[in-house]
mmCIF file of C-alpha atoms in Angstrom:
data_model
loop_
_atom_site.group_PDB
_atom_site.id
_atom_site.type_symbol
_atom_site.label_atom_id
_atom_site.label_comp_id
_atom_site.label_asym_id
_atom_site.label_seq_id
_atom_site.Cartn_x
_atom_site.Cartn_y
_atom_site.Cartn_z
ATOM 1 C CA PHE A 1 57.806 88.570 95.830
ATOM 2 C CA ILE A 2 57.512 92.217 94.414
ATOM 3 C CA HIS A 3 57.511 90.700 90.939
ATOM 4 C CA SER A 4 54.352 88.643 91.704
ATOM 5 C CA GLU A 5 52.646 91.684 93.112
ATOM 6 C CA ALA A 6 53.556 93.677 89.952
ATOM 7 C CA TYR A 7 52.288 90.866 87.738
ATOM 8 C CA ASP A 8 48.991 90.532 89.656
ATOM 9 C CA ALA A 9 48.465 94.339 89.402
ATOM 10 C CA MET A 10 48.923 94.249 85.681
ATOM 11 C CA LEU A 11 46.672 91.155 85.386
ATOM 12 C CA ILE A 12 43.923 93.072 87.356
ATOM 13 C CA ALA A 13 44.292 96.090 85.057
ATOM 14 C CA VAL A 14 44.224 94.293 81.746
ATOM 15 C CA ASP A 15 41.303 92.110 82.953
ATOM 16 C CA ALA A 16 39.395 95.182 84.165
ATOM 17 C CA ILE A 17 39.972 97.075 80.838
ATOM 18 C CA LYS A 18 38.760 94.131 78.756
ATOM 19 C CA ARG A 19 35.668 93.613 80.907
ATOM 20 C CA ALA A 20 34.958 97.436 80.922
ATOM 21 C CA GLY A 21 35.134 97.497 77.122
ATOM 22 C CA SER A 22 36.500 100.972 77.305
ATOM 23 C CA LEU A 23 39.351 103.088 78.606
ATOM 24 C CA ASP A 24 36.876 105.219 80.572
ATOM 25 C CA ARG A 25 38.297 105.498 84.186
ATOM 26 C CA GLU A 26 34.912 105.126 85.894
ATOM 27 C CA LYS A 27 34.095 101.920 83.921
ATOM 28 C CA ILE A 28 37.538 100.459 84.655
ATOM 29 C CA ARG A 29 37.137 101.333 88.332
ATOM 30 C CA GLN A 30 33.729 99.533 88.409
ATOM 31 C CA ALA A 31 35.270 96.498 86.613
ATOM 32 C CA ILE A 32 38.228 96.420 89.128
ATOM 33 C CA ALA A 33 35.646 96.338 91.953
ATOM 34 C CA THR A 34 34.112 93.192 90.537
ATOM 35 C CA THR A 35 37.435 91.447 89.907
ATOM 36 C CA ASP A 36 37.449 87.701 90.557
ATOM 37 C CA LEU A 37 40.449 85.925 89.068
ATOM 38 C CA GLU A 38 43.348 83.718 89.868
ATOM 39 C CA GLY A 39 46.668 85.512 90.176
ATOM 40 C CA THR A 40 50.124 84.390 91.238
ATOM 41 C CA ARG A 41 49.246 84.777 94.865
ATOM 42 C CA GLY A 42 45.881 83.086 94.787
ATOM 43 C CA ARG A 43 42.337 84.222 94.084
ATOM 44 C CA ILE A 44 42.092 88.042 93.637
ATOM 45 C CA ARG A 45 38.881 89.846 94.747
ATOM 46 C CA PHE A 46 38.071 93.103 96.474
ATOM 47 C CA ASP A 47 35.747 93.976 99.329
ATOM 48 C CA LYS A 48 33.300 96.810 99.374
ATOM 49 C CA ASN A 49 36.110 99.160 100.572
ATOM 50 C CA GLY A 50 38.359 98.232 97.752
ATOM 51 C CA ASP A 51 40.739 96.193 99.819
ATOM 52 C CA PRO A 52 41.982 92.823 98.483
ATOM 53 C CA THR A 53 40.303 89.782 100.255
ATOM 54 C CA PHE A 54 43.346 87.504 99.905
ATOM 55 C CA GLU A 55 45.984 87.052 102.474
ATOM 56 C CA THR A 56 49.606 87.460 101.620
ATOM 57 C CA HIS A 57 51.987 85.138 103.290
ATOM 58 C CA VAL A 58 55.547 86.197 103.993
ATOM 59 C CA VAL A 59 58.005 83.540 104.687
ATOM 60 C CA LYS A 60 61.342 84.009 106.526
ATOM 61 C CA ILE A 61 64.326 81.618 106.215
ATOM 62 C CA VAL A 62 65.847 80.916 109.605
ATOM 63 C CA GLY A 63 68.622 78.347 109.877
ATOM 64 C CA GLY A 64 67.792 77.078 106.402
ATOM 65 C CA LYS A 65 64.100 76.479 107.260
ATOM 66 C CA GLU A 66 60.955 78.378 106.381
ATOM 67 C CA THR A 67 59.180 80.208 109.257
ATOM 68 C CA ASN A 68 56.233 82.516 109.345
ATOM 69 C CA ALA A 69 57.544 86.104 109.108
ATOM 70 C CA ARG A 70 54.688 87.717 110.963
#
């Protein structure tokens, strides 16, 4: 699970740098704010507060069966 989060974070960073066309922090920050791409955990976008709009699902194995870990 942590590996997919790290992969998605790098995917976002690389995508934002490419779209910013620069290594300028403000341009990258603006590009991250407009992110809209498919990651390992689904579609990645951010709201006006900079929070991700996708929901992460955590599964717990109980008695050999998947259950919602919430």
